[in-house]
Amino acid sequence: MFALSANDYVLTLAGVVLVLGVISFTIGLFTLAFKVSSGEFSEITASSAKIAEKGLTDDVSELVAGISDVLKSITEMTKTKVGVGIFLIFVSFILFVVSYYLVSRIL
């Protein structure tokens, strides 16, 4: 078994918290950068616009209302992904502060 002193244990804990913070920051940044502007969203939006245009020319008001609901749900999904990314980055900064606090207590 490893013989760890209290300082070694706290330093190891600070390192683990730091690694978790880096992972959280990376995932949050990836979510903000790539998941928000996904190709699927733009493809669905383009298809919805074409169908809505056709619905307007064919005077189908129910179809246009349905497309409007689809576009609203896409907007909400985008906002949700942005919120998740910002939350992960916020959590990572908290983990960085905790890690710094643990190391500063030792040194």
MMTF fields as JSON, N, C-alpha, C and O atoms, coordinates in Angstrom:
{
  "mmtfVersion": "1.0.0",
  "mmtfProducer": "UNKNOWN",
  "numBonds": 427,
  "numAtoms": 428,
  "numGroups": 107,
  "numChains": 1,
  "numModels": 1,
  "chainsPerModel": [1],
  "groupsPerChain": [107],
  "chainIdList": ["A"],
  "bondAtomList": [4, 2, 8, 6, 12, 10, 16, 14, 20, 18, 24, 22, 28, 26, 32, 30, 36, 34, 40, 38, 44, 42, 48, 46, 52, 50, 56, 54, 60, 58, 64, 62, 68, 66, 72, 70, 76, 74, 80, 78, 84, 82, 88, 86, 92, 90, 96, 94, 100, 98, 104, 102, 108, 106, 112, 110, 116, 114, 120, 118, 124, 122, 128, 126, 132, 130, 136, 134, 140, 138, 144, 142, 148, 146, 152, 150, 156, 154, 160, 158, 164, 162, 168, 166, 172, 170, 176, 174, 180, 178, 184, 182, 188, 186, 192, 190, 196, 194, 200, 198, 204, 202, 208, 206, 212, 210, 216, 214, 220, 218, 224, 222, 228, 226, 232, 230, 236, 234, 240, 238, 244, 242, 248, 246, 252, 250, 256, 254, 260, 258, 264, 262, 268, 266, 272, 270, 276, 274, 280, 278, 284, 282, 288, 286, 292, 290, 296, 294, 300, 298, 304, 302, 308, 306, 312, 310, 316, 314, 320, 318, 324, 322, 328, 326, 332, 330, 336, 334, 340, 338, 344, 342, 348, 346, 352, 350, 356, 354, 360, 358, 364, 362, 368, 366, 372, 370, 376, 374, 380, 378, 384, 382, 388, 386, 392, 390, 396, 394, 400, 398, 404, 402, 408, 406, 412, 410, 416, 414, 420, 418, 424, 422],
  "bondOrderList": [1, 1, 1, 1, 1, 1, 1, 1, 1, 1, 1, 1, 1, 1, 1, 1, 1, 1, 1, 1, 1, 1, 1, 1, 1, 1, 1, 1, 1, 1, 1, 1, 1, 1, 1, 1, 1, 1, 1, 1, 1, 1, 1, 1, 1, 1, 1, 1, 1, 1, 1, 1, 1, 1, 1, 1, 1, 1, 1, 1, 1, 1, 1, 1, 1, 1, 1, 1, 1, 1, 1, 1, 1, 1, 1, 1, 1, 1, 1, 1, 1, 1, 1, 1, 1, 1, 1, 1, 1, 1, 1, 1, 1, 1, 1, 1, 1, 1, 1, 1, 1, 1, 1, 1, 1, 1],
  "groupList": [{"groupName": "MET", "atomNameList": ["N", "CA", "C", "O"], "elementList": ["N", "C", "C", "O"], "formalChargeList": [0, 0, 0, 0], "bondAtomList": [1, 0, 2, 1, 3, 2], "bondOrderList": [1, 1, 2], "singleLetterCode": "M", "chemCompType": "L-PEPTIDE LINKING"}, {"groupName": "PHE", "atomNameList": ["N", "CA", "C", "O"], "elementList": ["N", "C", "C", "O"], "formalChargeList": [0, 0, 0, 0], "bondAtomList": [1, 0, 2, 1, 3, 2], "bondOrderList": [1, 1, 2], "singleLetterCode": "F", "chemCompType": "L-PEPTIDE LINKING"}, {"groupName": "ALA", "atomNameList": ["N", "CA", "C", "O"], "elementList": ["N", "C", "C", "O"], "formalChargeList": [0, 0, 0, 0], "bondAtomList": [1, 0, 2, 1, 3, 2], "bondOrderList": [1, 1, 2], "singleLetterCode": "A", "chemCompType": "L-PEPTIDE LINKING"}, {"groupName": "LEU", "atomNameList": ["N", "CA", "C", "O"], "elementList": ["N", "C", "C", "O"], "formalChargeList": [0, 0, 0, 0], "bondAtomList": [1, 0, 2, 1, 3, 2], "bondOrderList": [1, 1, 2], "singleLetterCode": "L", "chemCompType": "L-PEPTIDE LINKING"}, {"groupName": "SER", "atomNameList": ["N", "CA", "C", "O"], "elementList": ["N", "C", "C", "O"], "formalChargeList": [0, 0, 0, 0], "bondAtomList": [1, 0, 2, 1, 3, 2], "bondOrderList": [1, 1, 2], "singleLetterCode": "S", "chemCompType": "L-PEPTIDE LINKING"}, {"groupName": "ASN", "atomNameList": ["N", "CA", "C", "O"], "elementList": ["N", "C", "C", "O"], "formalChargeList": [0, 0, 0, 0], "bondAtomList": [1, 0, 2, 1, 3, 2], "bondOrderList": [1, 1, 2], "singleLetterCode": "N", "chemCompType": "L-PEPTIDE LINKING"}, {"groupName": "ASP", "atomNameList": ["N", "CA", "C", "O"], "elementList": ["N", "C", "C", "O"], "formalChargeList": [0, 0, 0, 0], "bondAtomList": [1, 0, 2, 1, 3, 2], "bondOrderList": [1, 1, 2], "singleLetterCode": "D", "chemCompType": "L-PEPTIDE LINKING"}, {"groupName": "TYR", "atomNameList": ["N", "CA", "C", "O"], "elementList": ["N", "C", "C", "O"], "formalChargeList": [0, 0, 0, 0], "bondAtomList": [1, 0, 2, 1, 3, 2], "bondOrderList": [1, 1, 2], "singleLetterCode": "Y", "chemCompType": "L-PEPTIDE LINKING"}, {"groupName": "VAL", "atomNameList": ["N", "CA", "C", "O"], "elementList": ["N", "C", "C", "O"], "formalChargeList": [0, 0, 0, 0], "bondAtomList": [1, 0, 2, 1, 3, 2], "bondOrderList": [1, 1, 2], "singleLetterCode": "V", "chemCompType": "L-PEPTIDE LINKING"}, {"groupName": "THR", "atomNameList": ["N", "CA", "C", "O"], "elementList": ["N", "C", "C", "O"], "formalChargeList": [0, 0, 0, 0], "bondAtomList": [1, 0, 2, 1, 3, 2], "bondOrderList": [1, 1, 2], "singleLetterCode": "T", "chemCompType": "L-PEPTIDE LINKING"}, {"groupName": "GLY", "atomNameList": ["N", "CA", "C", "O"], "elementList": ["N", "C", "C", "O"], "formalChargeList": [0, 0, 0, 0], "bondAtomList": [1, 0, 2, 1, 3, 2], "bondOrderList": [1, 1, 2], "singleLetterCode": "G", "chemCompType": "PEPTIDE LINKING"}, {"groupName": "ILE", "atomNameList": ["N", "CA", "C", "O"], "elementList": ["N", "C", "C", "O"], "formalChargeList": [0, 0, 0, 0], "bondAtomList": [1, 0, 2, 1, 3, 2], "bondOrderList": [1, 1, 2], "singleLetterCode": "I", "chemCompType": "L-PEPTIDE LINKING"}, {"groupName": "LYS", "atomNameList": ["N", "CA", "C", "O"], "elementList": ["N", "C", "C", "O"], "formalChargeList": [0, 0, 0, 0], "bondAtomList": [1, 0, 2, 1, 3, 2], "bondOrderList": [1, 1, 2], "singleLetterCode": "K", "chemCompType": "L-PEPTIDE LINKING"}, {"groupName": "GLU", "atomNameList": ["N", "CA", "C", "O"], "elementList": ["N", "C", "C", "O"], "formalChargeList": [0, 0, 0, 0], "bondAtomList": [1, 0, 2, 1, 3, 2], "bondOrderList": [1, 1, 2], "singleLetterCode": "E", "chemCompType": "L-PEPTIDE LINKING"}, {"groupName": "ARG", "atomNameList": ["N", "CA", "C", "O"], "elementList": ["N", "C", "C", "O"], "formalChargeList": [0, 0, 0, 0], "bondAtomList": [1, 0, 2, 1, 3, 2], "bondOrderList": [1, 1, 2], "singleLetterCode": "R", "chemCompType": "L-PEPTIDE LINKING"}],
  "groupTypeList": [0, 1, 2, 3, 4, 2, 5, 6, 7, 8, 3, 9, 3, 2, 10, 8, 8, 3, 8, 3, 10, 8, 11, 4, 1, 9, 11, 10, 3, 1, 9, 3, 2, 1, 12, 8, 4, 4, 10, 13, 1, 4, 13, 11, 9, 2, 4, 4, 2, 12, 11, 2, 13, 12, 10, 3, 9, 6, 6, 8, 4, 13, 3, 8, 2, 10, 11, 4, 6, 8, 3, 12, 4, 11, 9, 13, 0, 9, 12, 9, 12, 8, 10, 8, 10, 11, 1, 3, 11, 1, 8, 4, 1, 11, 3, 1, 8, 8, 4, 7, 7, 3, 8, 4, 14, 11, 3],
  "groupIdList": [1, 2, 3, 4, 5, 6, 7, 8, 9, 10, 11, 12, 13, 14, 15, 16, 17, 18, 19, 20, 21, 22, 23, 24, 25, 26, 27, 28, 29, 30, 31, 32, 33, 34, 35, 36, 37, 38, 39, 40, 41, 42, 43, 44, 45, 46, 47, 48, 49, 50, 51, 52, 53, 54, 55, 56, 57, 58, 59, 60, 61, 62, 63, 64, 65, 66, 67, 68, 69, 70, 71, 72, 73, 74, 75, 76, 77, 78, 79, 80, 81, 82, 83, 84, 85, 86, 87, 88, 89, 90, 91, 92, 93, 94, 95, 96, 97, 98, 99, 100, 101, 102, 103, 104, 105, 106, 107],
  "secStructList": [7, 7, 7, 7, 7, 2, 2, 2, 2, 2, 2, 2, 2, 2, 2, 2, 2, 2, 2, 2, 2, 2, 2, 2, 2, 2, 2, 2, 2, 2, 0, 0, 0, 0, 0, 6, 6, 7, 2, 2, 2, 2, 2, 2, 2, 2, 2, 2, 2, 2, 2, 2, 2, 2, 2, 2, 2, 6, 6, 7, 2, 2, 2, 2, 2, 2, 2, 2, 2, 2, 2, 2, 2, 2, 2, 2, 2, 2, 2, 2, 2, 2, 2, 2, 2, 2, 2, 2, 2, 2, 2, 2, 2, 2, 2, 2, 2, 2, 2, 2, 2, 2, 2, 2, 2, 2, 7],
  "xCoordList": [0.835, 0.0, 0.883, 2.026, 0.346, 1.096, 0.994, -0.066, 2.091, 2.101, 1.977, 2.943, 0.801, 0.555, 0.422, -0.286, 1.101, 0.9, -0.343, -0.924, -0.728, -1.913, -1.684, -2.593, -0.472, -0.176, -0.202, -0.689, 0.318, 0.285, -1.145, -1.49, -1.969, -3.376, -4.101, -4.838, -3.905, -4.56, -4.04, -4.811, -2.752, -2.188, -2.74, -3.017, -2.901, -3.496, -4.946, -5.395, -5.674, -7.061, -7.161, -8.058, -6.251, -6.235, -5.957, -6.55, -5.066, -4.775, -5.982, -6.26, -6.7, -7.9, -8.975, -9.631, -9.155, -10.149, -9.748, -10.606, -8.468, -7.992, -8.268, -8.704, -8.017, -8.274, -9.768, -10.151, -10.613, -12.063, -12.482, -13.368, -11.842, -12.13, -11.741, -12.473, -10.595, -10.154, -11.102, -11.449, -11.518, -12.463, -13.788, -14.352, -14.289, -15.546, -15.449, -16.373, -14.327, -14.129, -14.086, -14.674, -13.389, -13.271, -14.627, -14.972, -15.388, -16.707, -17.638, -18.402, -17.592, -18.417, -18.058, -18.938, -16.771, -16.325, -16.724, -17.155, -16.581, -16.984, -18.491, -18.937, -19.261, -20.716, -21.074, -21.938, -20.433, -20.727, -20.27, -20.958, -19.127, -18.556, -19.181, -19.415, -19.453, -19.835, -21.27, -21.879, -21.821, -23.158, -24.245, -25.315, -23.991, -25.019, -25.283, -26.438, -24.248, -24.423, -24.308, -23.523, -25.08, -25.041, -25.669, -26.56, -25.206, -25.745, -27.176, -27.94, -27.541, -28.908, -29.906, -30.974, -29.556, -30.458, -30.68, -31.808, -29.606, -29.746, -30.508, -31.256, -30.325, -31.06, -32.555, -33.387, -32.891, -34.304, -34.917, -36.051, -34.19, -34.7, -34.929, -35.94, -34.001, -34.161, -35.362, -36.132, -35.514, -36.667, -37.973, -38.965, -37.973, -39.18, -39.559, -40.737, -38.552, -38.826, -39.422, -40.332, -38.914, -39.467, -40.903, -41.757, -41.168, -42.533, -43.468, -44.61, -43.003, -43.836, -44.143, -45.26, -43.161, -43.375, -44.421, -45.293, -44.32, -45.295, -46.674, -47.687, -46.709, -47.983, -48.643, -49.869, -47.84, -48.408, -48.971, -50.021, -48.287, -48.787, -50.008, -50.869, -50.091, -51.235, -52.348, -53.378, -52.152, -53.137, -53.489, -54.658, -52.464, -52.657, -52.157, -50.969, -53.059, -52.672, -52.235, -51.386, -52.785, -52.396, -50.948, -50.217, -50.548, -49.176, -48.207, -47.154, -48.551, -47.69, -47.587, -46.514, -48.679, -48.654, -47.768, -47.031, -47.838, -46.989, -45.519, -44.683, -45.2, -43.81, -43.327, -42.173, -44.199, -43.84, -43.486, -42.535, -44.246, -43.947, -42.608, -41.862, -42.304, -41.018, -39.864, -38.863, -39.992, -38.933, -38.761, -37.639, -39.868, -39.77, -39.049, -38.246, -39.329, -38.665, -37.173, -36.363, -36.802, -35.382, -34.678, -33.551, -35.34, -34.762, -34.57, -33.543, -35.543, -35.431, -34.3, -33.572, -34.149, -33.066, -31.715, -30.79, -31.591, -30.334, -30.038, -28.903, -31.066, -30.871, -30.477, -29.647, -31.059, -30.739, -29.283, -28.594, -28.816, -27.421, -26.458, -25.405, -26.802, -25.954, -25.918, -24.864, -27.064, -27.129, -26.293, -25.624, -26.32, -25.517, -24.03, -23.254, -23.627, -22.222, -21.743, -20.648, -22.551, -22.175, -22.125, -21.243, -23.059, -23.058, -21.79, -21.187, -21.384, -20.168, -18.929, -18.032, -18.868, -17.726, -17.74, -16.686, -18.92, -19.036, -18.572, -17.846, -18.984, -18.563, -17.047, -16.402, -16.487, -15.035, -14.284, -13.252, -14.776, -14.11, -14.215, -13.281, -15.331, -15.461, -14.452, -13.818, -14.306, -13.332, -11.905, -11.074, -11.609, -10.282, -10.015, -8.917, -11.006, -10.843, -10.637, -9.794, -11.4, -11.237, -9.844, -9.201, -9.388, -8.053, -6.983, -6.047, -7.117, -6.157, -6.18, -5.134, -7.372, -7.483, -6.79, -6.103, -6.976, -6.345, -4.829, -4.139, -4.306, -2.86, -2.31, -1.234, -3.026, -2.531, -2.513, -1.747, -3.337, -3.311, -2.044, -1.552, -1.524, -0.333, 0.924, 1.809, 0.972, 2.196, 2.161, 3.101],
  "yCoordList": [-1.178, 0.0, 1.245, 1.211, 2.32, 3.574, 4.291, 4.33, 4.841, 5.639, 7.099, 7.711, 7.654, 9.053, 9.894, 9.529, 10.999, 11.943, 12.784, 12.671, 13.603, 14.449, 15.426, 15.692, 15.958, 16.897, 16.214, 16.783, 15.003, 14.26, 13.958, 14.039, 13.61, 13.307, 14.547, 14.454, 15.689, 16.931, 17.344, 17.823, 17.168, 17.511, 16.595, 17.049, 15.307, 14.379, 14.753, 14.726, 15.101, 15.521, 16.788, 16.907, 17.721, 18.95, 18.633, 19.242, 17.69, 17.29, 16.652, 16.924, 15.808, 15.17, 16.215, 16.165, 17.157, 18.226, 19.085, 19.502, 19.35, 20.126, 19.399, 20.016, 18.1, 17.315, 17.312, 17.441, 17.165, 17.228, 18.599, 18.695, 19.653, 20.998, 21.166, 21.784, 20.622, 20.71, 19.927, 20.383, 18.743, 17.939, 18.669, 18.711, 19.24, 19.977, 21.187, 21.467, 21.905, 23.073, 22.667, 23.334, 21.574, 21.11, 20.688, 21.032, 19.946, 19.514, 20.703, 20.75, 21.67, 22.869, 23.687, 24.183, 23.828, 24.572, 23.861, 24.498, 22.544, 21.751, 21.879, 21.996, 21.858, 22.0, 23.362, 23.456, 24.392, 25.736, 25.903, 26.53, 25.35, 25.59, 24.747, 25.248, 23.493, 22.59, 22.089, 21.862, 21.911, 21.342, 22.358, 21.982, 23.63, 24.644, 24.848, 24.935, 24.924, 25.167, 23.864, 23.755, 22.901, 21.592, 21.656, 22.467, 20.806, 20.751, 20.253, 20.591, 19.445, 18.937, 20.059, 20.066, 21.018, 22.139, 22.957, 23.331, 23.226, 24.035, 23.281, 23.885, 21.959, 21.157, 21.137, 21.284, 20.957, 20.963, 22.335, 22.434, 23.381, 24.737, 25.031, 25.634, 24.612, 24.84, 24.07, 24.599, 22.821, 22.028, 22.63, 22.661, 23.104, 23.716, 24.985, 25.251, 25.756, 26.977, 26.66, 27.351, 25.62, 25.23, 24.757, 25.106, 23.959, 23.472, 24.611, 24.642, 25.547, 26.695, 27.554, 28.052, 27.73, 28.51, 27.831, 28.489, 26.522, 25.778, 25.851, 25.947, 25.806, 25.907, 27.255, 27.344, 28.302, 29.635, 29.75, 30.36, 29.173, 29.265, 28.375, 28.689, 27.263, 26.362, 26.694, 26.021, 27.732, 28.187, 27.077, 26.765, 26.504, 25.482, 26.073, 25.996, 26.649, 27.365, 26.423, 26.795, 25.227, 24.279, 23.832, 23.651, 23.66, 23.257, 24.351, 24.065, 25.58, 26.7, 26.807, 27.104, 26.57, 26.615, 25.488, 25.693, 24.315, 23.204, 23.492, 23.166, 24.102, 24.466, 25.525, 25.501, 26.438, 27.461, 26.822, 27.244, 25.806, 25.096, 24.367, 24.33, 23.788, 23.102, 24.095, 23.793, 25.259, 26.265, 26.769, 27.028, 26.907, 27.318, 26.264, 26.599, 24.991, 23.929, 23.859, 23.559, 24.131, 24.166, 25.298, 25.133, 26.443, 27.57, 27.218, 27.554, 26.549, 26.147, 25.132, 25.206, 24.192, 23.211, 23.903, 23.522, 24.906, 25.64, 26.378, 26.379, 27.008, 27.717, 26.755, 27.088, 25.572, 24.577, 24.134, 24.0, 23.908, 23.492, 24.59, 24.305, 25.83, 26.941, 26.989, 27.219, 26.773, 26.771, 25.67, 25.888, 24.493, 23.373, 23.689, 23.42, 24.252, 24.612, 25.65, 25.527, 26.672, 27.719, 27.152, 27.512, 26.275, 25.655, 24.83, 24.896, 24.058, 23.253, 24.118, 23.775, 25.226, 26.138, 26.777, 26.947, 27.133, 27.699, 26.686, 27.045, 25.435, 24.375, 24.185, 23.969, 24.265, 24.095, 25.205, 24.937, 26.439, 27.523, 27.313, 27.635, 26.784, 26.473, 25.388, 25.474, 24.377, 23.32, 23.855, 23.412, 24.804, 25.419, 26.167, 26.085, 26.887, 27.644, 26.688, 26.937, 25.604, 24.623, 24.002, 23.829, 23.673, 23.1, 24.084, 23.7, 25.343, 26.371, 26.531, 26.675, 26.507, 26.639, 25.485, 25.694, 24.267, 23.103, 23.183, 22.863, 23.605, 23.714, 24.858, 24.729, 25.968, 27.114, 26.821, 27.443, 25.895, 25.533, 24.757, 24.826, 24.019, 23.21, 24.07, 23.987, 24.895, 25.68, 26.931, 27.723],
  "zCoordList": [0.0, 0.0, 0.0, 0.455, -0.506, -0.558, 0.784, 1.408, 1.199, 2.421, 2.036, 1.58, 2.215, 1.865, 3.128, 4.067, 3.13, 4.223, 3.909, 2.83, 4.84, 4.641, 3.495, 2.709, 3.403, 2.321, 0.955, -0.022, 0.896, -0.362, -0.783, -1.961, 0.195, -0.098, -0.629, -1.611, -0.003, -0.436, -1.806, -2.637, -2.053, -3.357, -4.447, -5.557, -4.137, -5.093, -5.364, -6.51, -4.316, -4.464, -5.316, -6.15, -5.11, -5.911, -7.376, -8.266, -7.63, -9.012, -9.679, -10.847, -8.952, -9.509, -9.795, -10.835, -8.879, -9.087, -10.28, -11.059, -10.43, -11.572, -12.889, -13.861, -12.919, -14.132, -14.454, -15.617, -13.43, -13.656, -14.192, -15.04, -13.695, -14.189, -15.647, -16.421, -16.027, -17.42, -18.329, -19.418, -17.869, -18.66, -18.81, -19.904, -17.73, -17.78, -18.703, -19.467, -18.631, -19.49, -20.963, -21.815, -21.255, -22.64, -23.198, -24.328, -22.41, -22.875, -23.047, -24.012, -22.126, -22.247, -23.47, -24.174, -23.721, -24.897, -26.18, -27.141, -26.193, -27.353, -27.595, -28.736, -26.52, -26.647, -27.227, -28.099, -26.761, -27.281, -28.728, -29.533, -29.047, -30.368, -31.465, -32.565, -31.194, -32.273, -32.204, -33.249, -31.038, -30.938, -31.261, -31.74, -31.01, -31.23, -32.713, -33.13, -33.496, -34.927, -35.703, -36.645, -35.305, -35.942, -37.326, -37.574, -38.214, -39.57, -39.596, -40.499, -38.604, -38.548, -38.347, -38.959, -37.481, -37.24, -38.509, -38.831, -39.213, -40.423, -41.501, -42.27, -41.565, -42.551, -42.228, -43.123, -40.969, -40.568, -40.801, -41.269, -40.485, -40.681, -42.157, -42.516, -43.018, -44.454, -45.004, -45.805, -44.568, -45.021, -44.527, -45.256, -43.297, -42.74, -43.502, -43.739, -43.878, -44.631, -45.998, -46.456, -46.646, -47.949, -47.818, -48.633, -46.785, -46.586, -46.221, -46.68, -45.405, -45.034, -46.248, -46.393, -47.119, -48.344, -49.231, -49.797, -49.339, -50.125, -49.479, -50.173, -48.14, -47.431, -47.638, -47.713, -47.73, -47.964, -49.375, -49.575, -50.349, -51.721, -51.929, -52.751, -51.189, -51.318, -50.334, -50.317, -49.51, -48.525, -47.531, -47.308, -46.953, -45.934, -44.611, -44.297, -43.858, -42.639, -41.523, -40.712, -41.458, -40.418, -40.604, -39.63, -41.834, -42.124, -41.703, -41.134, -41.975, -41.606, -40.083, -39.557, -39.378, -37.913, -37.367, -36.403, -37.974, -37.548, -37.767, -36.923, -38.897, -39.189, -38.202, -37.774, -37.846, -36.867, -35.53, -34.871, -35.127, -33.884, -33.962, -32.984, -35.123, -35.3, -35.166, -34.516, -35.766, -35.685, -34.25, -33.813, -33.517, -32.117, -31.293, -30.423, -31.559, -30.795, -31.127, -30.25, -32.374, -32.744, -32.006, -31.537, -31.904, -31.172, -29.701, -29.112, -29.11, -27.707, -27.507, -26.517, -28.436, -28.334, -28.397, -27.68, -29.239, -29.338, -28.044, -27.567, -27.474, -26.208, -25.101, -24.254, -25.099, -24.085, -24.201, -23.189, -25.414, -25.596, -25.176, -24.605, -25.449, -25.006, -23.485, -22.893, -22.853, -21.396, -20.782, -19.772, -21.375, -20.878, -21.015, -20.098, -22.143, -22.338, -21.343, -20.794, -21.106, -20.154, -18.734, -17.955, -18.396, -17.077, -16.857, -15.786, -17.861, -17.727, -17.565, -16.795, -18.273, -18.13, -16.745, -16.133, -16.246, -14.901, -13.848, -12.921, -13.988, -13.067, -13.13, -12.104, -14.325, -14.445, -13.71, -13.095, -13.759, -13.029, -11.52, -10.785, -11.058, -9.635, -9.247, -8.195, -10.091, -9.812, -9.825, -9.032, -10.717, -10.742, -9.434, -8.884, -8.945, -7.702, -6.523, -5.662, -6.486, -5.408, -5.457, -4.421, -6.634, -6.781, -6.318, -5.616, -6.705, -6.276, -4.766, -4.133, -4.19, -2.736, -2.014, -1.014, -2.527, -1.902, -1.982, -1.014, -3.119, -3.27, -2.425, -1.841, -2.352, -1.578, -0.068, 0.668, 0.391, 1.807, 2.157, 3.283, 1.179, 1.432, 1.362, 2.214, 0.325, 0.089, 0.861, 0.794]
}
